[in-house]
Amino acid sequence: MEIIICDDDTKLLSKVKQLCESVCGDDDNVTAYSDTRKLLECLFTEHPQVDLFILDIEMPELDGIELKKHIAGIYMDTNILFLTSHREMMEEAFGKNVIGFVPKEHFEERLFQYVYEVKEDLRKEDMIEVCINGEMKQFSKSRIVKIQSQHIYSVMTLGQFYNKDRHTLETKEEMYRISLGKWMDILQDDTFYKVGRTFIVNLKYVRRITDNIVLETGEELVIPVRRRAEVKKTYNEYCLKMARILY
């Protein structure tokens, strides 16, 4: 597991690093930065894969919220955890990849739990196997953006990489003769939500919900009027679950 910590408070930074190292094993790596600009210079080039970022929300020059936007533009699959003493900033800080907020006061127990859970989640297999036309095909659930019904077929949209210039997720599509109901049975994951008979959406790729679902790809999915309240309620519950704000 690769962990990056960024906090301008060097004493706290050292404590957080020690705690993370106590959870990690010999094959894991924990890197600490006290300068956000230095971290930005090293992103991707020195850290091509990061499993967990632990960020202070309020930092000089570039705060954690701005840093989060850069991280989301570079890494498709990562986790961001905020250390904060500012509850009023949590709403703005929440978003894609953010898994929670930990108060700086007495942070040890909660932070330990988060790091442990991320490590355990990484051990679980993300791949699923599906028999298609007599052949077994593997899918990474975390890459599935949406699955849309098209007659007797379904079209799966898979995330490829983030285009930093366009600020959007680049994707590819694959078509299979499998119904949406069958896909839900295969996925067995409450991150995926079936909207009527039309499509399944991976809630982690939802940018926002108005009268429609706006995805990280920039695409808008039309929500039937009678389903709007239900869809918004489901997404709000998902956000609360992922944030796990415990004070």
Backbone as a ProteinNet text record, in pm:
[ID]
protein_1_A
[PRIMARY]
MEIIICDDDTKLLSKVKQLCESVCGDDDNVTAYSDTRKLLECLFTEHPQVDLFILDIEMPELDGIELKKHIAGIYMDTNILFLTSHREMMEEAFGKNVIGFVPKEHFEERLFQYVYEVKEDLRKEDMIEVCINGEMKQFSKSRIVKIQSQHIYSVMTLGQFYNKDRHTLETKEEMYRISLGKWMDILQDDTFYKVGRTFIVNLKYVRRITDNIVLETGEELVIPVRRRAEVKKTYNEYCLKMARILY
[TERTIARY]
84.4	0	87.9	49.7	122.7	40.2	98.4	28.8	109.3	40.5	104.2	31.1	107.6	52.9	102.8	14.2	56.2	-6.7	79	33	147.6	118.4	224.2	267.1	191.2	227.3	321.8	451.8	551	542	501.4	487.2	372.7	259.9	145.4	178.8	248.5	288.3	368.5	461.5	543.9	460.5	363.7	278.2	190.4	136.5	50.4	131.9	252.2	339.5	370.6	401.3	431.1	310.8	191.3	71.4	48.3	63.9	44	144.1	267.3	370.4	342.2	273.4	239.8	134.5	53.3	-48.2	11.1	105.8	160.1	260.9	287.3	385.6	511.1	599.5	728.6	714.2	607	588.8	516.7	475.1	402	498.3	451.8	536.5	456.9	511.5	446.9	539.2	491.6	571.4	501.5	577.7	521.1	575.2	484.4	520.7	463.4	543.9	495.3	469.9	504.3	491.7	404.5	287.4	195.7	255.8	333	393.4	494	570.6	666.8	593.4	483.1	404.3	353	302	249	356.1	478.8	588.4	617.8	588.6	624.8	510.3	388.6	274.9	294.5	258.5	263.9	406.7	494.7	631	701.2	690.5	752.7	653.8	525.9	421.6	314.9	345.4	249.7	120.3	126.7	7.2	3.4	-104.8	-122.2	-256.8	-254.4	-377.7	-451.4	-376.7	-438.7	-362.3	-435.2	-381.5	-443.6	-361.8	-409.9	-370.3	-469.3	-443.1	-502.9	-429.5	-485.2	-571.4	-689.1	-775.4	-716.2	-668.9	-621.3	-469.1	-407.8	-262.7	-228.9	-110.6	-71.5	-43.8	-50.7	-24.9	-131.2	-146.4	-243.7	-310.9	-441.2	-506.8	-546.9	-596.6	-629.8	-738.6	-831.5	-940.9	-888	-798.3	-737.8	-647.9	-576	-488.7	-570.5	-688	-777.6	-812.4	-836.5	-872.9	-758.9	-636.2	-520.6	-509.2	-527.8	-517.3	-621.7	-746.8	-855	-827.8	-749.1	-717	-603	-534.8	-419.2	-446.5	-516.4	-537	-684.4	-708.9	-845.8	-895.9	-811.8	-852.5	-759.2	-803.8	-729.2	-828.5	-780.4	-864.4	-805.6	-893.8	-849.5	-916.6	-835.2	-883.5	-836	-928.7	-893.8	-878.7	-770.7	-753.7	-798.7	-884.1	-937.3	-980	-970.8	-1029	-1140.8	-1174.9	-1271.6	-1391.1	-1490.8	-1609.3	-1684.4	-1674.6	-1749.3	-1695.9	-1576.6	-1518.1	-1545.4	-1609.7	-1627	-1714.2	-1820.6	-1910.8	-1838	-1754.2	-1678.5	-1572.6	-1518.1	-1409.6	-1457.7	-1584.8	-1633.7	-1636.7	-1620.5	-1624.6	-1564.1	-1535.6	-1482.3	-1355.1	-1345.7	-1231.5	-1223.9	-1303.4	-1296.2	-1370.9	-1301.2	-1362.9	-1398.4	-1350.6	-1387.6	-1310.3	-1347.8	-1288.6	-1255.8	-1136.7	-1093.8	-1054.9	-1115	-1076.8	-933.4	-858.7	-719.3	-707.1	-805.1	-802.6	-833.8	-744.1	-762.7	-787.3	-701.3	-721.2	-678.9	-598.9	-529.9	-622.6	-727.1	-812.7	-885.1	-944.3	-1018.8	-926.7	-809.5	-717.3	-667	-635.4	-590.1	-694.6	-821.7	-930.3	-940.6	-931.9	-940.6	-827.2	-703.9	-588.7	-600.8	-643.1	-660.1	-765.7	-877.7	-986.2	-943.3	-869.8	-821.4	-729	-641	-549.2	-625.2	-728	-807.8	-884.6	-939.5	-1015.1	-926.3	-800.5	-708.8	-678.5	-694.8	-669.8	-783.1	-899.1	-1014.4	-1004.3	-1051.5	-1047.7	-1151.6	-1103.6	-1194.1	-1248.9	-1183.4	-1221.3	-1339.9	-1428.7	-1538.6	-1526.9	-1572	-1569.3	-1710.9	-1730.6	-1862.1	-1848.3	-1938	-1937.3	-2016.9	-1949.3	-2012.6	-1984.5	-2090.4	-2078	-1982.8	-1993.3	-1913.3	-1771.5	-1734.8	-1599.7	-1605.2	-1506.6	-1499	-1426.9	-1491.5	-1430.9	-1422.6	-1312.6	-1292.8	-1322	-1381.9	-1410	-1360.8	-1309.3	-1276.9	-1397.2	-1462.8	-1583.6	-1556.6	-1440.1	-1410.4	-1395.2	-1379.1	-1364.5	-1497.9	-1602.5	-1731.4	-1799	-1822.3	-1887	-2038.6	-2086.5	-2230.6	-2251.7	-2371.1	-2413.5	-2551.7	-2566.9	-2691.2	-2757.4	-2888.5	-2964.5	-2978.1	-2958.9	-2976.1	-3038.2	-3170.8	-3247.5	-3215.6	-3169.5	-3138	-2993.4	-2921.5	-2782.2	-2768.8	-2650.3	-2616.3	-2479.5	-2466.2	-2340.5	-2272.5	-2153.3	-2077.2	-1975.3	-1976.9	-1878.8	-1772.9	-1647.4	-1535.4	-1442.9	-1407.1	-1314.3	-1173.3	-1102.9	-966.1	-864	-881.7	-790.1	-854.7	-802.4	-852.3	-773.1	-846.9	-786.9	-776.5	-655.2	-636.5	-671	-646.5	-675.8	-826.1	-901.6	-1046.3	-1121.8	-1047.3	-1107.1	-1222.6	-1197.4	-1302.6	-1241.8	-1324.3	-1282.4	-1298.6	-1189.5	-1195.1	-1237.9	-1321.9	-1380.2	-1374.9	-1409.8	-1434.4	-1561.9	-1623.7	-1749.1	-1735.5	-1804.6	-1809.1	-1954	-1994.7	-2133.7	-2144.5	-2246.6	-2267.8	-2416.6	-2447.4	-2586.5	-2622.9	-2630.9	-2664.3	-2760.3	-2866.4	-2965.3	-2913.2	-2972.9	-2933.9	-2960.1	-3071.6	-3101.7	-2994.8	-2946	-2839.5	-2711.2	-2682	-2561.7	-2569.4	-2685.4	-2699.8	-2675.6	-2722.2	-2696.5	-2547.1	-2478.7	-2334.6	-2254.5	-2288.7	-2209.8	-2224.2	-2346.1	-2371.5	-2294.2	-2316.8	-2242.4	-2333.3	-2355.6	-2448.1	-2389.4	-2266.9	-2212	-2281.8	-2338.5	-2408.5	-2558.4	-2620.2	-2761.6	-2833.7	-2940.1	-3016.9	-3132.1	-3129.7	-3233.1	-3333.2	-3444.5	-3546.5	-3493.3	-3541.8	-3499.1	-3391.4	-3343.9	-3258	-3109.6	-3062.5	-2918.8	-2886.2	-2764.5	-2703.4	-2590.1	-2579	-2473	-2387.9	-2257.4	-2165.6	-2162.6	-2213.7	-2230.9	-2098.8	-1988.3	-1858.9	-1819.8	-1882.9	-1852.1	-1955.5	-2044.5	-2143.2	-2080	-2084	-2029.7	-2131.1	-2256.2	-2365	-2498.1	-2604.2	-2738	-2826.7	-2882.8	-2983.1	-3113.9	-3172.8	-3283.5	-3229.9	-3100.7	-3032.4	-2911.3	-2851.9	-2727.6	-2612.5	-2521.9	-2405.2	-2284.9	-2223.8	-2110.7	-1977.6	-1871	-1736.2	-1693.9	-1758.4	-1730.2	-1787.9	-1875.2	-1945.8	-2081.7	-2106.4	-2234.2	-2346.7	-2465	-2582.6	-2680	-2723.4	-2820.3	-2955.5	-3054.9	-3189.1	-3256.1	-3304.6	-3378.7	-3527.8	-3603.9	-3748.6	-3802.4	-3896.2	-3948.5	-3994.6	-4063.2	-4117.2	-4008.5	-3884.5	-3775.5	-3676.8	-3693.9	-3593.2	-3571.9	-3679.9	-3667.8	-3595.9	-3629.8	-3567	-3418	-3381.8	-3241.1	-3160.2	-3212.9	-3142.9	-3125.1	-3227.6	-3220.9	-3113.6	-3110.5	-3010.6	-2870.1	-2850.1	-2716.2	-2673.9	-2765.9	-2733.5	-2694	-2765.1	-2732.3	-2595.5	-2563.8	-2432.2	-2321.4	-2342.2	-2242.1	-2219.2	-2326.1	-2313.3	-2239	-2268.7	-2202.3	-2052.6	-2017.1	-1877.3	-1801.3	-1867.6	-1799.9	-1771.9	-1866.9	-1853.8	-1804.7	-1875.3	-1836.3	-1876.6	-1781.4	-1809.9	-1744.5	-1826	-1775.9	-1845.3
-119.7	0	124.6	221.6	348.6	458.7	523.8	630.6	759.2	869.8	1001.4	1089	1155.7	1245.5	1386	1485.4	1623.7	1711.9	1776.1	1864.9	1959.2	2088.9	2185	2183.9	2116.5	2100	1980.5	2007	1899.9	1801.7	1849.5	1759.2	1661.4	1713.6	1627	1534.5	1586.8	1507.6	1385	1405.5	1295.5	1190.5	1236.5	1143.6	1061.3	1128.1	1058.5	955	992.1	899.3	776.7	797.6	685.6	593.2	652.5	570.7	486.8	548.3	474.4	360.5	387	283.5	167.8	196.9	90.6	-4.4	45.1	-38.4	-112.7	-50	-103.4	-214.8	-288	-394.9	-355.6	-452.5	-425.6	-385.5	-430.3	-400.5	-267.9	-202.1	-75.4	42.1	157.5	276.8	398.2	472.5	592.3	711.5	813.4	932.3	1055.3	1141.8	1261.2	1387.8	1483.9	1613.5	1723.9	1826.3	1942.6	2060.6	2043.5	2149.3	2098.2	2159	2113.1	2130.2	2236.2	2259.3	2149.2	2108.8	2000.7	1870.8	1845.6	1725.8	1727.6	1842.3	1852	1819.1	1861.2	1834.3	1685.5	1613	1470.8	1377.2	1432.1	1346.1	1276.8	1155.7	1066.7	1031.5	1129.5	1097.6	1009.9	1047.3	967.8	874.9	902.2	819.8	784.2	691	658.2	595.2	531.5	471.7	507.4	571.6	606.3	551.9	476	414.7	504.9	588.1	673.4	803.6	915.6	1047.4	1091.1	1138.7	1195.8	1343.1	1431.6	1573.3	1661.2	1765.2	1871.3	1959.2	1996.4	2081.5	2221.3	2279.4	2418.1	2421.4	2459.2	2471.1	2596.9	2655.7	2776.3	2744.3	2843.6	2835.2	2755.7	2627.9	2542.7	2455.7	2478.3	2402.5	2263.1	2182.8	2045.4	2030.4	2125.4	2118.6	2136.8	2234.3	2254.9	2137.1	2085.5	1971.3	1849.5	1833.6	1723.5	1728.2	1849.3	1863.2	1817.3	1848.5	1803.4	1651.3	1596.3	1450.7	1378.5	1429.1	1366.9	1372.2	1469.6	1481.4	1392.4	1330.7	1247.7	1099.7	1070.6	931.3	893.1	787.6	740.5	674.1	588	509.3	538.4	622	647.3	684.8	700.1	740.5	865.7	957.3	1081.3	1092	1114.5	1130.6	1266	1344.1	1478	1480.3	1543.6	1579	1723.8	1751.6	1887.7	1929	2057.6	2119.1	2213.8	2210.2	2305.2	2229.8	2205.4	2132.3	2206.2	2340.2	2419.1	2400.3	2342.7	2324.2	2185.3	2098.3	1960.1	1946.8	2026.9	2016	2047.2	2150.4	2187.2	2082.8	2018.7	1923	1789.7	1756.4	1625.9	1616.8	1496.1	1476.5	1343.3	1328.3	1203.2	1163.8	1038.5	977.4	1005.5	1101.1	1135.4	1029.7	966	858.5	901.1	1016.4	1056.5	1176.7	1216.4	1331.3	1289.6	1323.3	1287.5	1414.9	1439.7	1558.1	1544.8	1653.3	1647.9	1616.4	1663.1	1634.9	1486.7	1415.6	1273	1194	1216.9	1156	1010.2	963.9	836.5	718.1	700.9	583.5	583	697.1	703.5	686.7	750.5	740.6	597.6	535	395.6	308.4	329.8	250.9	271.7	396.2	425.2	357.8	374.2	316.4	164.8	106.2	-38.5	-84.2	-10.9	-48.7	-36.9	69.4	83.8	-31.8	-66.5	-178.2	-308.5	-330.2	-452.5	-453.3	-338.3	-330.5	-361.4	-319	-344.6	-492.6	-565.5	-709.7	-784.4	-723.6	-790.1	-783.1	-884.5	-888.4	-793.3	-704.7	-613	-676.5	-783.3	-845	-939.2	-935.7	-1030.8	-1109.1	-1234	-1317.2	-1342.3	-1326.2	-1343.6	-1437.5	-1535.3	-1627.6	-1565.6	-1538	-1477.1	-1564.8	-1616.2	-1704.4	-1820.9	-1876	-1992.9	-1962.3	-1835.1	-1796	-1707.8	-1724.5	-1643.7	-1512.3	-1403	-1269.6	-1199.5	-1130.5	-1060.2	-911.4	-853	-709.4	-653.7	-532.6	-460	-373.3	-402.8	-328.9	-179.6	-145	-4.1	76.3	7.9	77.8	97.1	30.7	40	171.9	257.2	386.9	371	303.5	278.9	161.5	104.3	0.1	42	53.4	104.5	-2.1	-14.2	-111.7	-66.2	-162	-132.2	-255.2	-254.8	-369	-493.6	-601.8	-724	-722.2	-613.1	-601.5	-496.2	-491.9	-385.1	-329.9	-199.8	-132.7	-88.7	-141.8	-108.8	0.2	106.4	214.4	196.6	185.5	160.8	282.1	327.9	438.9	397.9	485.9	457.7	546.1	677.7	771.4	908.7	997.2	1134.3	1223.5	1295.4	1391.5	1525.6	1562.3	1682.4	1809.9	1810.5	1929.7	1952.4	1843.9	1855.1	1840.5	1803	1784.7	1684.7	1574.1	1474	1335	1236.7	1097.6	1040.3	987	921.9	776.3	726.6	593.6	512.7	386.5	301.5	223	170.9	98.5	-44.2	-134.8	-274.4	-321.1	-404.9	-448.8	-598.2	-634.1	-773.6	-805.8	-932.6	-975.7	-1023.5	-926	-951.2	-841.5	-877.6	-779	-699.6	-584.3	-502.8	-577.6	-649.7	-726.6	-830.1	-895.9	-995.2	-928.9	-810.1	-739.2	-705.8	-664.6	-633.4	-757	-872.9	-998.6	-1030.1	-998.9	-1027.3	-931.3	-803.4	-701.4	-712.2	-728.6	-742.4	-638.8	-512.8	-403.9	-281.7	-225.9	-112.3	17.8	12.7	127.9	144.2	35.7	38.9	53.1	143.7	173.5	164.1	87.1	66.6	167.3	249.4	350.9	298.8	246.6	192.7	81.1	76.1	-26.1	24.5	145.2	212.1	191.8	214.7	206.4	176.9	129.9	112.7	214	284.6	383.4	350.2	367.6	353.3	487.5	490.9	617.7	690.2	618.7	684.5	775.4	755.5	838.7	948.3	968.3	1075.8	1207.1	1307.3	1439.5	1518.9	1512.3	1579	1529	1555.1	1520.7	1643.8	1680.4	1787.5	1717.8	1755.5	1676.1	1556.7	1562.1	1452.6	1409.2	1296.5	1250.6	1298.7	1376.7	1425.3	1341.8	1272.5	1184.7	1258.2	1194.9	1251.2	1260.7	1187.3	1195.5	1321.9	1390	1505.5	1469	1339.4	1292.9	1313.8	1344.8	1358.3	1244.7	1176.1	1068.6	1119.1	1102.7	1153.5	1064.5	1126.5	1054.2	1074.4	965.8	982.9	1067.2	1156	1249.1	1176.6	1064.8	992.2	927.1	919.1	854.9	954.1	1084.1	1182.4	1185.9	1188.9	1195.9	1073.2	957.7	833.2	830.2	874.5	875.3	971.2	1089.8	1187.8	1135	1070.6	1014.6	906.4	818.7	711.2	767.3	870.6	928.8	999.8	1070.9	1137.2	1036.1	924.4	818.4	758.7	744.1	693.5	788.8	919.5	1019.2	1017.6	1008.4	1003.8	879.9	769.2	644.3	653.9	711	719.5	820.8	926.6	1028.3	978.2	904.4	849.6	956.2	1067.9	1178.9	1146.5	1114.2	1077.3	1178.2	1254.2	1351.3	1327.2
0	0	0	-82.3	-92.3	-26.9	76.6	149.3	138.6	111.4	112.9	214.3	299	400.8	370.9	383.1	362.9	470.5	550.1	657.4	690	702.9	731.2	878	962.8	1103.6	1113.3	1124.3	1116.6	1233.5	1350.3	1464.3	1442.2	1396.8	1366.5	1250.7	1152.4	1036.1	1078.4	1171.2	1219.8	1293.6	1373	1448.1	1354	1253	1157.6	1079.7	1041.1	967.6	1052.9	1179.4	1268.7	1283.2	1294.8	1309	1183.1	1067.7	942.7	930	967.3	959.4	1055	1164.9	1259.9	1202.9	1108	1043.6	925.1	859.1	734	756.4	649.4	652	576.9	557.7	494.1	347.7	283.2	141.3	117.6	226	213.8	223.2	174.9	176.1	222.3	318.2	370.9	348.7	275.3	245.9	301.2	368	431.3	365	341.3	284.9	373.7	397.4	471.4	378.1	250.2	149.9	35.2	14.9	-89.7	-229.2	-249.6	-381	-414.6	-315.7	-336	-368.7	-299.1	-327	-470.3	-515	-651.6	-755.9	-728.7	-822.2	-834.2	-725.8	-720.5	-758	-767.8	-798.7	-932.9	-938.1	-1054	-1094.6	-1107.9	-1151.8	-1048.6	-921.2	-814.2	-745.7	-766.8	-703	-806.8	-897.9	-1004.4	-953.5	-837.4	-777.9	-629.6	-586.5	-445.4	-399.4	-292	-241.8	-143.9	-69.3	32.1	48	34.7	68.2	200.6	292.5	418.2	417.1	407.5	383.7	492.6	528.2	612	521.2	566.6	483.8	469.4	579.6	575.9	581.1	467.7	457.5	379.3	402.2	327.8	181.2	98.2	-45.3	-119.5	-86	-153.7	-48.3	-26.1	80	32.1	126.4	95.6	-8.4	-13.1	-110.1	-252.3	-271.2	-402.1	-438.8	-340.4	-364.3	-407.1	-347.1	-383.3	-531.6	-585	-726	-817.1	-779.6	-857.6	-851.9	-733.8	-715.2	-799.2	-797.8	-874.5	-1024.2	-1067.5	-1208.8	-1253.2	-1157.2	-1189.2	-1163.5	-1052.4	-1012	-1026.3	-1101.6	-1117	-989.8	-932.4	-816.3	-699.6	-608.7	-486.4	-378.3	-256.5	-143.5	-81	-40.4	23.7	160	260.9	397.5	448	501.7	549.5	701.1	746.4	887.2	900.7	997.1	1003	1143	1165.9	1285.1	1244.1	1112.6	1058.3	1000.3	1082.1	1037.4	928.2	928.2	830.9	689.1	673.9	541.6	484.4	561.6	517.8	394.3	386	271.4	141.6	145.2	25.8	-7	96.8	77.5	24.5	50.9	8.7	-143.3	-195.2	-339.2	-377	-504.9	-556	-481.1	-445	-377.4	-228	-177.4	-34.8	46.2	138.9	216.7	358.5	403.5	538.4	590.2	710.6	778.8	921.6	967.3	1101.1	1176.4	1292	1370.6	1421.9	1416.5	1460.6	1609.2	1686.7	1829	1850.2	1914.6	1943.2	1814.2	1716.3	1584.6	1577.9	1674.5	1661.5	1632.1	1712.4	1696.6	1562.8	1525.2	1400.5	1279.5	1284.3	1171.9	1157.1	1269.4	1266.1	1196.4	1229.7	1172.5	1022.4	977.9	835	757.3	807.4	738.1	732.7	843.4	848.1	747.5	740.2	649.6	503.2	469.7	331.9	297.2	389.3	366.2	345.9	427.7	414.4	282.3	244.5	118.9	-1.1	5.2	-105.2	-120.9	-12.5	-18.8	-87.7	-84	-144.5	-296.9	-359.6	-505.4	-563.2	-648.2	-716.7	-844.1	-889.7	-1015.4	-998.4	-1097.4	-1102.3	-1232.9	-1230	-1349.4	-1398.6	-1529	-1588.3	-1708	-1718	-1831	-1945.4	-2056.4	-2174.2	-2294.9	-2354.2	-2471.3	-2445	-2324.6	-2290.9	-2247.8	-2244.8	-2204.4	-2081	-1993.3	-1872.1	-1901.7	-1865.1	-1884.7	-1750.1	-1727.3	-1600.9	-1617.5	-1511.2	-1507.4	-1374.2	-1379	-1257	-1222.4	-1110.1	-1073.7	-1058.4	-1006.1	-981	-1109.4	-1223.6	-1352.2	-1423.3	-1377.6	-1444.8	-1408.2	-1506.1	-1485.1	-1490.3	-1593.4	-1608	-1701.2	-1693.7	-1787.7	-1836.2	-1967.2	-2023.3	-2111.1	-2096.7	-2174.5	-2319.2	-2411.9	-2553.9	-2619.7	-2624.5	-2676.6	-2591.8	-2655.7	-2580.4	-2529.8	-2556.9	-2515	-2404.2	-2346.3	-2252.9	-2292	-2281.3	-2315.4	-2185.6	-2161.8	-2041.2	-2072.4	-1992.7	-2005.4	-1899	-1942.7	-1852.1	-1849	-1728.4	-1714.3	-1752.4	-1825	-1869.7	-1799.3	-1809.6	-1744.9	-1742.9	-1657.5	-1651.2	-1746.1	-1827.4	-1918.3	-1844	-1804.1	-1722.2	-1799	-1930.7	-2010.4	-2021.5	-2036.2	-2053	-1921.1	-1815.2	-1683	-1687.2	-1754.6	-1765.6	-1770.7	-1748.8	-1750	-1890.4	-1945.4	-2075.9	-2056.8	-2147.5	-2130.3	-2260	-2246.9	-2364	-2338	-2443.1	-2429.3	-2480.5	-2412.9	-2453.8	-2447.4	-2543.9	-2551.7	-2522.1	-2439.5	-2403.4	-2404.4	-2429.7	-2429.3	-2287.8	-2198.2	-2058.1	-2013.6	-1943.9	-1900	-1780.8	-1755.8	-1640.9	-1510.4	-1504	-1383	-1354.1	-1459.9	-1443.4	-1396.8	-1451.1	-1407.3	-1258	-1210.2	-1068.1	-982.9	-1030	-958	-955.4	-1064.4	-1073.8	-986.8	-992	-921.8	-770.4	-721.9	-577.9	-496.6	-529	-467.4	-462.2	-342	-332	-385	-438.1	-509.3	-644.6	-694.1	-822.4	-798.1	-873.8	-855.2	-989.3	-992.6	-1115.8	-1121.3	-1224.1	-1242.9	-1346	-1297.7	-1386.6	-1473.7	-1597.6	-1692.1	-1786.6	-1761.1	-1858.6	-1834.4	-1710.4	-1686.5	-1540.3	-1522.2	-1391	-1383.7	-1273.8	-1259	-1137.4	-1151.8	-1039.8	-967.1	-845.1	-773.6	-747.2	-747.4	-723.6	-839.5	-957.4	-1073.3	-1096	-1000.5	-1012	-965.9	-1051.1	-1016	-935.4	-979.2	-906	-961.8	-886.3	-931.5	-923.8	-1035.5	-1039.7	-1075.9	-1189.6	-1242.6	-1320	-1353	-1420.8	-1339.5	-1376.6	-1315.4	-1403.1	-1346.2	-1419.3	-1376.7	-1473.2	-1444.8	-1457.8	-1407.4	-1420.5	-1566.2	-1653.7	-1797.1	-1859	-1785.3	-1838.6	-1895.7	-1912.6	-1966.1	-1864.3	-1914.7	-1830.3	-1859.6	-1755.1	-1767.7	-1721.2	-1804.1	-1773.4	-1669.4	-1563.3	-1460.2	-1486.9	-1496.7	-1510.9	-1395.5	-1425.8	-1325.7	-1200.1	-1216.5	-1101	-1015.6	-1068.3	-994	-933.5	-960.3	-918.3	-768.1	-692.9	-546.7	-493	-546.2	-501.6	-533.5	-655.1	-696.4	-609.3	-585	-501	-359.1	-306.1	-171.3	-164.6	-265.7	-268.5	-275.9	-358.8	-372.3	-244.3	-180.2	-53.7	53	56.8	153.6	123.3	-4.4	-44.3	1	-21	18.7	169.8	246.3	391.9	437.4	371.6	406	377	261.8	223.2	308	346.5	427	567.7	624.3	760	858.4	860.4	947.6	1090.7	1173.3	1310.7	1405.7	1473.3	1572.3	1704
[MASK]
+++++++++++++++++++++++++++++++++++++++++++++++++++++++++++++++++++++++++++++++++++++++++++++++++++++++++++++++++++++++++++++++++++++++++++++++++++++++++++++++++++++++++++++++++++++++++++++++++++++++++++++++++++++++++++++++++++++++++++++++++++++++

